[in-house]
Short mmCIF file of C-alpha atoms in Angstrom, two decimals:
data_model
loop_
_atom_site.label_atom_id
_atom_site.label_comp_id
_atom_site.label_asym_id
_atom_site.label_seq_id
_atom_site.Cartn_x
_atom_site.Cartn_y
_atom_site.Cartn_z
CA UNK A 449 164.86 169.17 79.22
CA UNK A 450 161.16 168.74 79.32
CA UNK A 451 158.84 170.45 77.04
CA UNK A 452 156.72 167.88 75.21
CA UNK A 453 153.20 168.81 75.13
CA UNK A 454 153.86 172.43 75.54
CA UNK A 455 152.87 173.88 72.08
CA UNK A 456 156.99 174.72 71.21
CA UNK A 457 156.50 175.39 66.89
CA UNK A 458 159.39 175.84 64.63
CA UNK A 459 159.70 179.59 65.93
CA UNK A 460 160.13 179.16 69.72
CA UNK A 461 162.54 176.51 68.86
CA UNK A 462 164.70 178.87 66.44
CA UNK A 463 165.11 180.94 70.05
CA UNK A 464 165.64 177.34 72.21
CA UNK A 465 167.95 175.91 69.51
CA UNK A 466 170.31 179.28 69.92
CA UNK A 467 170.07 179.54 73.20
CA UNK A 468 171.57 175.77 73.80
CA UNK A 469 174.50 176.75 71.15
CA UNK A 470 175.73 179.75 72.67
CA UNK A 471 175.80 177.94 76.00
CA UNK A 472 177.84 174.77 74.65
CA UNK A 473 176.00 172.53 76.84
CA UNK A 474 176.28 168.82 75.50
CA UNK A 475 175.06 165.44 76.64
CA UNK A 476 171.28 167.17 76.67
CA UNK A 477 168.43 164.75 77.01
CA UNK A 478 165.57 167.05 75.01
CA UNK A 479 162.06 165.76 74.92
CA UNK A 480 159.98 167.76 72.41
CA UNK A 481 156.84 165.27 72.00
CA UNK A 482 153.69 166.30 71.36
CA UNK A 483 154.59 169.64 69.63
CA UNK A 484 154.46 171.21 66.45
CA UNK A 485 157.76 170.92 65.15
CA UNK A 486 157.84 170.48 60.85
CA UNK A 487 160.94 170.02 59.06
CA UNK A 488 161.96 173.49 59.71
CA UNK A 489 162.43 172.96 63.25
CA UNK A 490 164.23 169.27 62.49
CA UNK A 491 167.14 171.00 60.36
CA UNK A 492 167.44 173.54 63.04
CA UNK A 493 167.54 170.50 65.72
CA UNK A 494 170.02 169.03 63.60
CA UNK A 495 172.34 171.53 64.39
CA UNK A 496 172.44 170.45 67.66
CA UNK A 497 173.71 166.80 66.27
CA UNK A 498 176.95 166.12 64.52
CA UNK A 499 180.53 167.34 65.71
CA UNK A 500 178.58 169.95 68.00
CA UNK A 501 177.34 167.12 70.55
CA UNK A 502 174.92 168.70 72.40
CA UNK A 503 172.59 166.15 72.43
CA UNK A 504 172.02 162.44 74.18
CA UNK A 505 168.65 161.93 73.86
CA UNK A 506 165.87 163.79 70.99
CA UNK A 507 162.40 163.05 71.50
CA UNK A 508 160.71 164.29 68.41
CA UNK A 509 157.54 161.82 68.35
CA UNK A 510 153.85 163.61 67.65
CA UNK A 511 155.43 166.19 65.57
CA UNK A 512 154.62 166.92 62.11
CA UNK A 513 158.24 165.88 60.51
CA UNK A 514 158.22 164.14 57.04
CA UNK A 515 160.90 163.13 54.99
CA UNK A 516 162.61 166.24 54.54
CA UNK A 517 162.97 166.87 58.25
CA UNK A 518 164.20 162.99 58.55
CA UNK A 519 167.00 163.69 55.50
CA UNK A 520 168.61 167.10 57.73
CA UNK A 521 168.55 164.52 61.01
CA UNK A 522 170.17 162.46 58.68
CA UNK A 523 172.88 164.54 57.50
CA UNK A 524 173.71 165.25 61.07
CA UNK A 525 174.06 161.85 62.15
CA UNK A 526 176.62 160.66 60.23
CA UNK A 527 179.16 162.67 62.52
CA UNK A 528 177.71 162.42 66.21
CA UNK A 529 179.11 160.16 68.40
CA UNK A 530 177.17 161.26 71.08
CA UNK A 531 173.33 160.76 70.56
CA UNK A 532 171.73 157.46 72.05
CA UNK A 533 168.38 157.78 71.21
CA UNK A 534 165.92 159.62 68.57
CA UNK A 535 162.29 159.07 68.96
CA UNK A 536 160.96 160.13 65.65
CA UNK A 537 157.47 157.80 66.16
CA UNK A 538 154.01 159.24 65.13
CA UNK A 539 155.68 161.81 62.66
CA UNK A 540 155.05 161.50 58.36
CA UNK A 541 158.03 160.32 57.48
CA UNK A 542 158.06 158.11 54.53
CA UNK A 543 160.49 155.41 52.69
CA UNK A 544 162.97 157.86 51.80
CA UNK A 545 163.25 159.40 55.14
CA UNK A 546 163.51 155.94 56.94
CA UNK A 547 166.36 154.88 54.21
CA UNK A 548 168.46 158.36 54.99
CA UNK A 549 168.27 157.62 58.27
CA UNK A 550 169.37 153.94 58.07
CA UNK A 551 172.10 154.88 56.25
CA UNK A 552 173.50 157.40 58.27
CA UNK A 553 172.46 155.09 61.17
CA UNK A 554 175.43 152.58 59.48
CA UNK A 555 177.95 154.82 58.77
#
C-alpha cells in the first residue's frame, strides 16, 4: 500500500491503522514516507507488528519519529515473525531509540 508523500498525520492513520485490523489482512507491504507521522502514529503502527502480523514491509522514512516512537516499534518487534523490512531513515531518532531497536532486533 502506497501512500508516501500524501500528507497521512497521526489522525488519518488512527482511521488506516483500524481499518487494516478489522480486516485481518497480513503480509502488508505499507509505504508511509514522506508523511507526518510522530510517535503517536508509530505506537499505533506498532499495533500492526507483533503476534498480529499484518505487516511485511513499513516504510516510515521522512517522518518526524524520535525515540519514543522507535521504543513502541520496539516493543512490537520482539514478537513478529513476519516483518522483513523497516525503513525508519531521515526520522529523529536518537541513541536510545537505535539501542531498543537493536535489542529487540536480537531477540
Amino acid at each position: 500500500m502506497a501512500l508516501d508523500k500524501s500528507g497521512v498525520a497521526d489522525e488519518q492513520l488512527a482511521e488506516l491503522v483500524d481499518a487494516i485490523c478489522a480486516s485481518k489482512l497480513t503480509n502488508l507491504d505499507l509505504n508511509l514516507e514522506g508523511n507526518a507521522i510522530s510517535d503517536g502514529g508509530a505506537a499505533m503502527l506498532a499495533r500492526l507488528l507483533g503476534e498480529r502480523g499484518a505487516l511485511a514491509t513499513l516504510k516510515l522514512g521522512f517522518n518526524q519519529v524520535t525515540a519514543e516512537g522507535a521504543v513502541s516499534l520496539a516493543a512490537s518487534l520482539k514478537n513478529d515473525s513476519v516483518l522483513s523490512l523497516l525503513d525508519l531513515t531521515y526520522n529523529s531518532i536518537d541513541d536510545a531509540g537505535t539501542e531498543a531497536l537493536a535489542a529487540a532486533l536480537a531477540e
